[in-house]
Structure formats: structure tokens, C-alpha cells
Amino acid sequence: MNKGIVHLRINGEEREIAIAPNRLLLDALREDLGLTGSKRGCDDSSCGCCAVLINGVPMLSCVALAASYENCDITTVEGLGGPSDLDPVQEGYAEMGGAQCGYCTPGFMIATKALLDRNPNPTMEEIREALSGNLCRCTGYMQIYESVKYALEKRRAISAAAASGVRAPVVR
Amino acid sequence: MSLPAFRVLQPRTVDEACRMLAEHGAEAMVIAGGTDVIPNLQMKLFAPHVLVDIKLLRELSQIEFSPRGGLRIGATASLTHVLETPWLAEEFPVLSSAVATIAGPLQRNMGTIGGNLCLETRCRWYNQSYFWRQSLGGCLKKEGDVCHVAPGGKFCWAAWSGDSAPAFLALEAEIEIASVSGARRVPLRDFYKNDGKDRISLTRNELLTSVHVPARMAGRRGVYHKLRVRDSIDYPLAGVAVAMEVDASGICRDARVALSAVNPAPLLVRGAGEMLVGQKWSRELAERVAHAAIQTGKPLTTSASTPIYRRDIVRVFTRRALEEVWKNGQASS
């Protein structure tokens, strides 16, 4: 198969890759771009481990052809934040035991990020609905919901602090 | 699982898409959201040389309503777009309650209304990897000549597994189909063939472009009930859609009941409308319509649940849906 050049904006950075037309976005991310945060779980679009944000919307990279998303903005879990600048969502999952084996965690964090960006004050029902496409076999989901609550408290604290010009307090 | 080799064409207009389909015909498949097509390609259920990716056809992504033209939803409108169109839930509750049950939120962000109306039929003997299927020598729908659901039979029972189609049937929807020889409009009920192997009346060089609901259906009460293994994500094991017009004195003026996942096609329940029109709510009437529903629904062992249970749940869901709709969303049993 002839490879073609595809342009993607990955975590804010312009990337250009030469890939075959049947290259899945998940494989392009993991193998062509070395971003192994997104995981292949079920391989048939039913678990959410491979979720990434495409133009801000959470989608499944295991059923997306990379070439179909030419010039799109893609955010993977690596794009949320690194070890020294964790996103409140990542901090929440770390603090509240939202990750056990960790395999589903990138997908959950992407779904959480998408939820909080759209709806800064979700109800418990809205949280459950937003995460209902992601499967976790370890936690029983309660710690995950606690993690989301932590993240949204932290985001509230950050925006309140920003509004008053004070540094963000640590939320526990 | 790996994907077969194919080229991807990205038309910018419906005309261009139709020309591509006319040129590549049997070798081409249409892809939009990819949530149905990609897993099927990975299982080697199809081996197209060309994928016509219609995701970028903006002209097909609109959802609009006019008092004359009624509701029109373009084929590439995402399922999330349907759910997040606020007036749609008020005017066509049966449709939004059905779409809300399709897969999970991530799939709904990708999947399209056109894709859901053209979904591949599903069966436990069919939706498996190539390796798995080969160990049985295939089935009637693919690579074999024996039906493992009804051995000895020559008919494919793979179940219709879309949730939006029964809602659209209950709303008397029509679809528009484009090809190089022009557009045609057909009632949705004539689109489905009730044959698991050859599910829809759509040739390889045609494209479903939109679905239309008559304006008079706006405001009609309705609901969709769905049985599935995991309530957050799965395909239906049985589904019942009810749309009904009830006048101020509580008399049913018009009604349709449609089923999903218990036949190779989504089907309207025969005789349901005639039983309901002119009547007031009664438990006994609902039971009679529910009985008609299980005469239309003929589930076989195509999925994870047993036919007996799925048939019984069709009866229960029909009665509950009628009660809920008639009593305007108040408690059901």
C-alpha cells in the first residue's frame, strides 16, 4: 500500500507522518509518534482505553483512520500534563486511587477532561454518563468518581484563585 | 486484529461521492464514523479495495425542522449531535430516547445517524474473528453454507441491531438515497428487507443522504425501551419503540409500535395502530398490543440472551412503553 503524508496537530505540536491509508489513529500515535499513553484494550471500540480528544471531542482512536483526521487537533493523555505539571484531572486520579492497574486510566482521564472542559459543574449523574463508555476492571468505579470530584474541586479552586489573584491552594 | 489493505477517498460533495461509488461499485464501502465498519473490517467480514469516507460532507451533517418539510437529519450528523439538539427531545421524544441508548458516549461522538440506519446485522456466529469463524467452517452469512442458529435452514437470521430505526419507523420516516442517476426517496419501512444476509435496499453505488420525519409527527409522545447486557454500552438484545398521539380526553388518535433486535429487520408491530386508535388506556388493551408485539418479534439464538427471555421482554417493554407514553411519563410498573 502506498503511504501518504498526514498532518496532525498532536498535543499542540504540528506533526507530519508518512502512513498507509489503513493506519489506525491509535497505531499512528503509539508506533509512528511514540505516544504510548493511549492503550489498545478491546480492539473493537467497546472499552474506551484508546480515547483521545479530536478537536476537543473524546473519540476512540482504535476505530479512527488516521488519514481521516488530517489537520485535526488531537490531545492524548500525554498532552494533559507531564510529571512536573499535572493536570487537575491527572492529580485527581493519582490522589484518589482512580488508577489501579492503570491500563484504562488514560482513556478515563481523556473522558474526564472532555467532561470538565464542557461542563465545569457536572452532577454525579452527568459524571457517570460521561464515563459510561470507559471500562475499568479494577476499581469498581467509585474511586474514579472520587477522582473526578477531586479534579473539579481543584479546577474550581484554581479559577477562584485566578479570579482573586492568589495562588491556587492545595485541595485535599 | 489487522485491517485489510484499502485506499481511502474523501469526496467533498455528495455528487463527487456518488461518482466515486459509481466508479468503484462492488469494491467500495462507505465509511463515516467508523464504529461499525472498522471492527467489521478487522474481523475480515469485508475486504473493500476502496473506502469512501463521507465524514467531510458538511452538507449531510445538518439537523433541521420546518413546518412544511418536517424534520431532516443528514446522514453524517453524529448521534451526539442528535442528542444535543434540544428541540428534538421535546418534539420527537421517541427518537432521542432511542439515540440515547446507542452504544456509549464515545461511540456516539463518532457514529452517525446514517451509519446507524445502515448498521450491519449481528449474530453470535458472524461477529467473530476470521480465525474463530474458520473453526466452524463459517456460517450462512459468511464463508459457509450452514446456519448455526437454525441448522438446515437456508435463511439468515442475523438480528437487526440498530436502535434509531425502530424510532424512525414509529415516526413514519422516509430516507433519501443518492446515486449518479439521481435521488430517490423511500419509506424507511421499505428500506429493510428482513433478511440477515441482505439487510437493506441499497446498492453498492448508492448513498443514504438523509432521513425525514413528517411535520405532523412533531410533538408526538414516545419512548424507546432497550434490553442489553451492559446498560452503558451494548447493542440491543431487544428494543421496543412507541410513538403515539393522545388527545386531551386521553384517547389515542394515532400510534405505532416498532421492534428492534428480534428479527433481521426493525419491524412495525402488525395491527398495533388499529388496536390502539380510538381507545382509552387500559391494562388489558396494553396486554393485547404486547401480545401482538411478540407475534411480530421472532428472536432466535443470535445473541447473548435466550430467545425465550428476549421474546418475553418484548411483551413487558411494549406494555411498559404504552403505559409510560399514555400516562405522559408517569410511573410504570
Coordinates of C-alpha atoms in Angstrom, one line a residue:
Chain A
M1 CA 0.0 0.0 0.0
N2 CA 1.3 3.5 -0.9
K3 CA 2.0 5.6 2.1
G4 CA 0.7 9.1 2.2
I5 CA 1.7 12.2 4.2
V6 CA -0.8 13.1 7.0
H7 CA -0.6 16.2 9.1
L8 CA -1.9 16.1 12.7
R9 CA -1.7 18.6 15.5
I10 CA -0.7 16.4 18.4
N11 CA -0.8 18.0 21.8
G12 CA -0.3 21.4 20.3
E13 CA 2.6 20.4 18.1
E14 CA 2.4 20.1 14.3
R15 CA 3.4 16.6 13.3
E16 CA 3.8 15.0 9.8
I17 CA 3.8 11.3 9.4
A18 CA 4.0 9.0 6.3
I19 CA 1.4 6.2 6.8
A20 CA -0.6 3.7 4.9
P21 CA -4.3 4.6 4.4
N22 CA -5.3 1.7 6.7
R23 CA -3.3 3.0 9.6
L24 CA -5.5 3.5 12.7
L25 CA -5.0 6.6 14.6
L26 CA -4.2 4.5 17.7
D27 CA -1.3 2.9 15.9
A28 CA -0.1 6.2 14.4
L29 CA 0.0 7.6 17.9
R30 CA 1.7 4.6 19.5
E31 CA 4.0 3.4 16.8
D32 CA 4.7 6.3 14.4
L33 CA 4.7 9.1 17.0
G34 CA 5.9 7.1 20.1
L35 CA 3.0 8.3 22.2
T36 CA 2.2 5.1 24.1
G37 CA -0.2 6.6 26.6
S38 CA -3.3 5.7 24.6
K39 CA -3.9 2.0 25.0
R40 CA -5.4 -0.8 22.9
G41 CA -7.9 -2.6 25.1
C42 CA -10.7 -4.4 23.4
D43 CA -9.7 -3.5 19.8
D44 CA -13.3 -3.3 18.7
S45 CA -14.5 0.1 20.1
S46 CA -16.1 -1.1 23.3
C47 CA -13.8 -0.2 26.1
G48 CA -12.6 3.4 25.9
C49 CA -8.9 2.7 26.6
C50 CA -7.8 4.3 23.4
A51 CA -9.8 7.5 23.8
V52 CA -8.2 10.8 22.6
L53 CA -9.6 14.2 22.1
I54 CA -10.2 15.1 18.5
N55 CA -10.9 18.8 18.2
G56 CA -11.9 18.7 21.9
V57 CA -14.3 15.8 21.5
P58 CA -13.4 12.4 23.1
M59 CA -13.3 9.7 20.4
L60 CA -12.0 6.1 20.1
S61 CA -8.7 6.1 18.2
C62 CA -8.9 2.3 17.6
V63 CA -11.7 2.8 15.1
A64 CA -10.4 6.0 13.6
L65 CA -8.3 6.0 10.4
A66 CA -5.5 8.5 11.0
A67 CA -5.7 9.8 7.4
S68 CA -9.4 10.8 8.0
Y69 CA -8.3 13.3 10.7
E70 CA -5.9 15.4 8.5
N71 CA -5.2 18.7 10.2
C72 CA -7.2 17.9 13.3
D73 CA -6.2 18.8 16.8
I74 CA -5.5 15.6 18.8
T75 CA -4.9 15.6 22.5
T76 CA -3.6 12.4 24.1
V77 CA -3.1 11.7 27.8
E78 CA 0.5 12.9 27.3
G79 CA -0.9 16.3 26.3
L80 CA -2.8 16.8 29.6
G81 CA 0.4 17.4 31.6
G82 CA 3.7 15.9 32.5
P83 CA 5.1 14.7 35.9
S84 CA 6.0 18.2 36.9
D85 CA 2.8 19.9 35.7
L86 CA 0.0 17.5 36.2
D87 CA -3.4 18.5 35.0
P88 CA -6.0 18.6 37.9
V89 CA -7.6 15.5 36.2
Q90 CA -4.3 13.6 36.5
E91 CA -3.7 14.7 40.0
G92 CA -7.2 13.6 40.9
Y93 CA -6.7 10.1 39.6
A94 CA -3.3 9.9 41.4
E95 CA -4.6 11.2 44.8
M96 CA -7.9 9.4 45.0
G97 CA -6.9 5.9 43.8
G98 CA -8.6 6.3 40.4
A99 CA -5.9 4.1 38.8
Q100 CA -5.0 0.6 39.9
C101 CA -3.5 -1.4 37.1
G102 CA -3.6 1.8 35.1
Y103 CA -4.5 0.4 31.7
C104 CA -7.8 2.1 31.3
T105 CA -6.7 5.3 33.1
P106 CA -5.6 7.3 30.0
G107 CA -9.0 6.8 28.4
F108 CA -10.8 7.7 31.7
M109 CA -8.7 10.9 32.1
I110 CA -9.4 11.9 28.5
A111 CA -13.1 11.4 29.0
T112 CA -12.9 13.3 32.3
K113 CA -11.0 16.2 30.7
A114 CA -13.6 16.4 28.0
L115 CA -16.4 16.5 30.5
L116 CA -14.9 19.1 32.7
D117 CA -13.9 21.3 29.8
R118 CA -17.5 21.3 28.6
N119 CA -19.3 21.3 31.9
P120 CA -17.3 22.6 34.9
N121 CA -20.1 21.7 37.3
P122 CA -21.3 18.2 36.4
T123 CA -23.8 16.4 38.6
M124 CA -23.0 12.8 39.7
E125 CA -25.3 11.6 37.0
E126 CA -23.5 13.6 34.4
I127 CA -20.2 12.2 35.5
R128 CA -21.4 8.7 35.4
E129 CA -22.9 9.2 31.9
A130 CA -19.7 10.9 30.6
L131 CA -17.6 8.0 31.8
S132 CA -20.1 5.2 30.8
G133 CA -18.1 4.4 27.6
N134 CA -15.0 3.5 29.6
L135 CA -14.5 0.2 31.2
C136 CA -12.4 -0.4 34.4
R137 CA -11.9 -3.9 35.7
C138 CA -10.1 -2.9 38.9
T139 CA -11.6 0.0 40.8
G140 CA -15.3 -0.7 40.8
Y141 CA -15.6 3.0 39.5
M142 CA -16.1 4.6 43.0
Q143 CA -12.5 5.8 43.2
I144 CA -12.8 7.0 39.7
Y145 CA -15.8 9.2 40.5
E146 CA -13.9 10.5 43.6
S147 CA -11.0 11.3 41.3
V148 CA -13.3 13.3 39.0
K149 CA -14.7 15.2 42.0
Y150 CA -11.2 16.0 43.2
A151 CA -10.4 17.3 39.8
L152 CA -13.4 19.5 39.6
E153 CA -12.8 20.9 43.1
K154 CA -9.2 21.6 42.1
R155 CA -10.2 23.3 38.9
R156 CA -12.7 25.4 40.9
A157 CA -10.0 26.4 43.3
I158 CA -7.7 27.3 40.5
S159 CA -10.2 29.5 38.8
A160 CA -11.3 31.1 42.1
A161 CA -7.7 31.8 42.9
A162 CA -7.0 33.2 39.4
A163 CA -10.0 35.5 39.8
S164 CA -8.7 36.8 43.1
G165 CA -5.1 36.9 42.0
V166 CA -3.9 34.4 44.7
R167 CA -2.0 31.2 44.0
A168 CA -4.1 28.0 44.0
P169 CA -4.4 26.3 47.4
V170 CA -3.8 22.6 47.6
V171 CA -7.1 20.8 47.7
R172 CA -7.3 17.7 49.9
Chain B
M1 CA -6.5 -7.5 14.6
S2 CA -5.2 -6.0 11.4
L3 CA -7.0 -4.2 8.7
P4 CA -7.0 -5.3 5.1
A5 CA -5.3 -3.0 2.5
F6 CA -7.5 -0.3 1.0
R7 CA -7.4 3.2 -0.4
V8 CA -9.4 6.0 1.2
L9 CA -11.2 8.5 -0.9
Q10 CA -12.6 11.7 0.7
P11 CA -15.3 13.3 -1.5
R12 CA -16.2 17.0 -0.8
T13 CA -19.7 16.9 -2.3
V14 CA -22.5 14.3 -2.5
D15 CA -22.1 14.3 -6.3
E16 CA -18.4 13.5 -6.0
A17 CA -19.2 10.7 -3.5
C18 CA -21.8 9.3 -5.9
R19 CA -19.3 9.4 -8.8
M20 CA -16.7 7.5 -6.7
L21 CA -19.3 4.9 -5.7
A22 CA -20.4 4.5 -9.4
E23 CA -16.7 4.0 -10.4
H24 CA -15.7 1.6 -7.7
G25 CA -19.1 -0.1 -7.2
A26 CA -18.7 -3.5 -5.6
E27 CA -15.1 -2.8 -4.5
A28 CA -16.1 0.2 -2.4
M29 CA -17.6 0.7 1.0
V30 CA -18.9 3.9 2.6
I31 CA -17.4 4.9 5.9
A32 CA -18.4 7.8 8.2
G33 CA -17.9 7.4 11.9
G34 CA -16.2 4.0 11.5
T35 CA -17.6 2.5 14.7
D36 CA -19.3 -0.3 12.7
V37 CA -17.2 -0.5 9.6
I38 CA -13.7 -0.7 11.2
P39 CA -14.3 -3.6 13.6
N40 CA -16.1 -5.4 10.8
L41 CA -13.1 -4.9 8.5
Q42 CA -10.8 -6.1 11.3
M43 CA -12.8 -9.3 11.6
K44 CA -12.4 -9.7 7.8
L45 CA -16.1 -9.6 7.2
F46 CA -15.5 -7.3 4.2
A47 CA -12.5 -6.7 2.0
P48 CA -13.2 -3.5 0.1
H49 CA -10.4 -2.0 -2.0
V50 CA -11.7 1.5 -1.6
L51 CA -13.3 3.2 1.4
V52 CA -15.4 6.3 0.5
D53 CA -15.0 8.5 3.6
I54 CA -18.0 10.8 3.8
K55 CA -17.2 12.4 7.1
L56 CA -16.3 15.7 5.5
L57 CA -19.6 16.1 3.6
R58 CA -20.8 19.1 5.6
E59 CA -23.9 19.3 3.6
L60 CA -25.0 16.0 5.2
S61 CA -24.3 16.9 8.8
Q62 CA -27.3 19.3 9.4
I63 CA -30.3 18.7 11.5
E64 CA -33.3 21.0 10.6
F65 CA -37.0 21.3 11.0
S66 CA -39.6 23.3 9.0
P67 CA -43.3 23.2 9.4
R68 CA -43.7 22.2 5.7
G69 CA -40.7 19.9 5.2
G70 CA -40.7 18.3 8.7
L71 CA -37.6 17.0 10.3
R72 CA -34.5 16.3 8.2
I73 CA -31.4 14.8 9.6
G74 CA -28.4 14.5 7.4
A75 CA -26.7 11.1 7.2
T76 CA -23.4 12.3 8.7
A77 CA -24.9 14.1 11.7
S78 CA -23.4 12.4 14.7
L79 CA -25.5 10.6 17.3
T80 CA -24.3 13.1 19.9
H81 CA -25.4 16.0 17.6
V82 CA -28.9 14.4 17.5
L83 CA -29.0 14.1 21.4
E84 CA -27.7 17.7 21.9
T85 CA -30.3 19.3 19.6
P86 CA -32.6 20.4 22.5
W87 CA -35.9 20.9 20.5
L88 CA -35.5 17.4 19.1
A89 CA -36.0 15.8 22.5
E90 CA -39.2 17.8 23.0
E91 CA -40.7 17.3 19.6
F92 CA -39.6 13.7 18.9
P93 CA -39.0 12.0 22.3
V94 CA -39.1 8.5 20.8
L95 CA -36.1 9.4 18.6
S96 CA -34.0 11.0 21.3
S97 CA -34.7 8.3 23.8
A98 CA -33.7 5.7 21.3
V99 CA -30.5 7.5 20.2
A100 CA -29.5 8.0 23.9
T101 CA -29.3 4.2 24.2
I102 CA -26.9 3.7 21.2
A103 CA -23.6 2.4 22.5
G104 CA -21.8 4.8 24.8
P105 CA -20.9 8.5 24.7
L106 CA -17.5 8.0 22.9
Q107 CA -19.1 5.9 20.1
R108 CA -22.0 8.4 19.8
N109 CA -19.4 11.2 19.3
M110 CA -18.2 9.3 16.2
G111 CA -21.2 7.3 15.0
T112 CA -23.7 8.9 12.6
I113 CA -27.4 8.6 12.1
G114 CA -26.9 7.3 8.5
G115 CA -24.5 4.6 9.8
N116 CA -27.0 3.6 12.5
L117 CA -29.7 3.2 9.9
C118 CA -27.4 1.1 7.7
L119 CA -25.9 -0.9 10.5
E120 CA -24.7 -4.4 9.7
T121 CA -26.9 -7.1 11.1
R122 CA -25.4 -9.0 14.0
C123 CA -25.2 -12.7 15.1
R124 CA -23.0 -14.5 17.6
W125 CA -21.8 -16.8 14.8
Y126 CA -20.9 -13.9 12.5
N127 CA -19.4 -11.0 14.6
Q128 CA -16.3 -13.0 15.4
S129 CA -12.7 -13.0 14.2
Y130 CA -11.8 -14.7 10.9
F131 CA -9.9 -17.4 12.9
W132 CA -12.9 -18.1 15.2
R133 CA -15.3 -18.3 12.2
Q134 CA -13.0 -20.7 10.3
S135 CA -13.0 -23.2 13.2
L136 CA -16.7 -23.7 12.4
G137 CA -16.4 -23.6 8.7
G138 CA -18.2 -20.2 8.6
C139 CA -21.9 -19.7 8.6
L140 CA -24.7 -18.9 6.1
K141 CA -24.0 -15.2 6.2
K142 CA -20.2 -15.6 5.6
E143 CA -17.9 -18.3 4.2
G144 CA -20.2 -21.3 4.9
D145 CA -23.5 -23.0 3.9
V146 CA -24.8 -23.9 7.3
C147 CA -26.8 -21.7 9.6
H148 CA -25.7 -22.4 13.2
V149 CA -28.8 -20.6 14.5
A150 CA -31.3 -22.7 12.5
P151 CA -29.4 -25.7 11.2
G152 CA -30.9 -27.0 8.0
G153 CA -32.4 -23.6 7.2
K154 CA -31.4 -21.5 4.2
F155 CA -32.3 -18.2 5.7
C156 CA -30.0 -15.9 7.6
W157 CA -31.4 -14.8 11.0
A158 CA -28.7 -12.3 12.0
A159 CA -30.5 -9.7 14.0
W160 CA -31.1 -6.0 13.2
S161 CA -29.2 -4.3 15.9
G162 CA -29.8 -0.6 15.4
D163 CA -31.8 1.5 17.9
S164 CA -32.7 4.5 15.9
A165 CA -34.5 2.6 13.1
P166 CA -37.5 1.5 15.3
A167 CA -38.0 5.1 16.5
F168 CA -37.9 6.4 12.9
L169 CA -40.3 3.6 11.8
A170 CA -42.7 4.6 14.6
L171 CA -42.5 8.2 13.2
E172 CA -43.1 7.1 9.6
A173 CA -39.8 8.3 8.4
E174 CA -38.5 8.3 4.8
I175 CA -34.9 8.3 3.7
E176 CA -33.3 9.9 0.8
I177 CA -30.8 7.9 -1.3
A178 CA -28.4 9.5 -3.9
S179 CA -26.6 8.0 -6.8
V180 CA -25.2 9.2 -10.1
S181 CA -28.7 8.5 -11.6
G182 CA -30.3 11.0 -9.2
A183 CA -32.0 11.0 -5.8
R184 CA -34.9 8.8 -4.6
R185 CA -36.9 8.9 -1.5
V186 CA -38.3 5.7 0.0
P187 CA -40.3 5.0 3.2
L188 CA -38.0 3.6 5.8
R189 CA -40.2 0.5 6.2
D190 CA -39.4 -0.4 2.6
F191 CA -35.7 0.0 3.1
Y192 CA -35.3 -3.0 5.4
K193 CA -35.6 -6.5 3.8
N194 CA -35.9 -8.7 6.9
D195 CA -33.1 -10.9 5.5
G196 CA -30.0 -11.1 7.7
K197 CA -27.7 -11.6 4.8
D198 CA -29.1 -8.9 2.6
R199 CA -30.4 -6.4 5.1
I200 CA -31.2 -3.2 3.2
S201 CA -32.3 -2.0 -0.2
L202 CA -29.2 0.0 -1.0
T203 CA -27.0 -0.9 -3.9
R204 CA -23.2 -0.5 -3.7
N205 CA -23.3 2.6 -5.8
E206 CA -25.9 4.4 -3.7
L207 CA -25.5 6.6 -0.7
L208 CA -28.1 7.2 2.1
T209 CA -28.0 11.0 2.4
S210 CA -30.7 11.9 4.9
V211 CA -33.7 10.8 6.9
H212 CA -37.0 12.7 7.0
V213 CA -39.9 12.7 9.5
P214 CA -43.2 14.3 8.5
A215 CA -44.0 17.6 10.3
R216 CA -47.3 16.1 11.7
M217 CA -45.2 13.8 13.9
A218 CA -43.8 16.7 15.9
G219 CA -45.0 16.7 19.5
R220 CA -46.0 13.0 19.4
R221 CA -45.4 11.3 22.7
G222 CA -42.9 8.4 22.6
V223 CA -40.3 6.3 24.2
Y224 CA -37.8 3.5 23.4
H225 CA -37.0 0.6 25.8
K226 CA -33.9 -1.5 25.2
L227 CA -32.6 -4.7 26.7
R228 CA -28.8 -5.1 26.7
V229 CA -26.1 -6.9 28.6
R230 CA -24.3 -3.7 29.9
D231 CA -26.7 -0.8 30.2
S232 CA -23.9 1.7 29.4
I233 CA -22.7 0.4 26.0
D234 CA -24.1 -2.7 24.3
Y235 CA -26.0 -3.5 21.2
P236 CA -29.7 -4.3 21.8
L237 CA -30.9 -7.8 22.6
A238 CA -34.5 -6.5 22.2
G239 CA -35.9 -3.0 21.7
V240 CA -39.4 -1.5 21.6
A241 CA -40.3 2.0 20.3
V242 CA -43.7 3.6 20.8
A243 CA -44.9 6.8 19.2
M244 CA -48.4 8.0 19.9
E245 CA -50.8 10.9 19.6
V246 CA -53.2 11.2 22.6
D247 CA -55.9 13.8 22.7
A248 CA -57.0 15.9 25.6
S249 CA -59.5 13.3 26.8
G250 CA -56.9 10.6 26.9
I251 CA -58.0 8.9 23.7
C252 CA -55.3 7.5 21.3
R253 CA -55.6 9.2 17.9
D254 CA -52.7 7.5 16.2
A255 CA -50.0 5.1 17.3
R256 CA -47.2 2.9 16.0
V257 CA -45.1 0.3 17.8
A258 CA -41.8 -0.9 16.3
L259 CA -39.3 -3.6 17.4
S260 CA -35.6 -3.9 17.1
A261 CA -33.1 -6.8 17.6
V262 CA -35.6 -9.6 17.5
N263 CA -35.8 -10.0 13.7
P264 CA -33.4 -9.5 10.8
A265 CA -35.1 -6.1 10.3
P266 CA -36.6 -3.4 12.5
L267 CA -40.3 -4.1 12.2
L268 CA -43.6 -2.3 12.9
V269 CA -45.9 -4.4 15.0
R270 CA -48.7 -5.6 12.8
G271 CA -52.1 -4.4 13.9
A272 CA -50.9 -2.3 16.8
G273 CA -52.2 1.0 15.4
E274 CA -55.6 -0.4 14.7
M275 CA -55.9 -1.8 18.2
L276 CA -55.0 1.5 19.8
V277 CA -56.7 4.2 17.8
G278 CA -59.9 5.5 19.4
Q279 CA -59.2 3.7 22.7
K280 CA -58.5 4.9 26.2
W281 CA -55.7 3.5 28.3
S282 CA -56.4 0.1 29.9
R283 CA -54.0 -2.5 31.1
E284 CA -56.0 -5.1 29.2
L285 CA -55.6 -3.2 25.9
A286 CA -51.8 -2.8 26.5
E287 CA -51.6 -6.6 27.1
R288 CA -53.3 -7.3 23.8
V289 CA -50.9 -5.0 21.9
A290 CA -48.0 -6.6 23.8
H291 CA -49.2 -9.9 22.6
A292 CA -49.3 -8.6 19.0
A293 CA -45.7 -7.5 19.5
I294 CA -44.5 -10.9 20.4
Q295 CA -46.2 -12.3 17.3
T296 CA -44.1 -9.9 15.2
G297 CA -40.9 -10.4 17.1
K298 CA -39.2 -13.7 16.3
P299 CA -35.9 -13.8 18.2
L300 CA -33.6 -16.8 17.7
T301 CA -30.3 -17.6 19.3
T302 CA -28.3 -14.9 17.6
S303 CA -27.1 -13.1 20.8
A304 CA -26.0 -13.5 24.3
S305 CA -29.5 -13.9 25.7
T306 CA -32.1 -16.6 25.1
P307 CA -34.9 -16.2 22.6
I308 CA -37.5 -17.0 25.3
Y309 CA -36.3 -14.2 27.5
R310 CA -36.0 -11.7 24.7
R311 CA -39.5 -12.5 23.5
D312 CA -40.9 -12.2 27.0
I313 CA -39.1 -8.8 27.4
V314 CA -40.6 -7.5 24.2
R315 CA -44.0 -8.2 25.8
V316 CA -43.1 -6.5 29.0
F317 CA -41.4 -3.5 27.3
T318 CA -44.4 -3.0 25.0
R319 CA -46.8 -2.8 27.9
R320 CA -44.5 -0.5 29.9
A321 CA -43.8 1.8 27.0
L322 CA -47.5 2.1 26.2
E323 CA -48.3 2.8 29.8
E324 CA -45.5 5.4 30.1
V325 CA -46.4 7.2 26.9
W326 CA -50.1 7.2 27.6
K327 CA -49.8 8.4 31.1
N328 CA -47.4 11.0 29.9
G329 CA -44.3 9.9 31.5
Q330 CA -45.8 8.9 34.9
A331 CA -44.8 5.8 36.8
S332 CA -44.8 2.5 35.0
S333 CA -44.9 -0.9 36.6

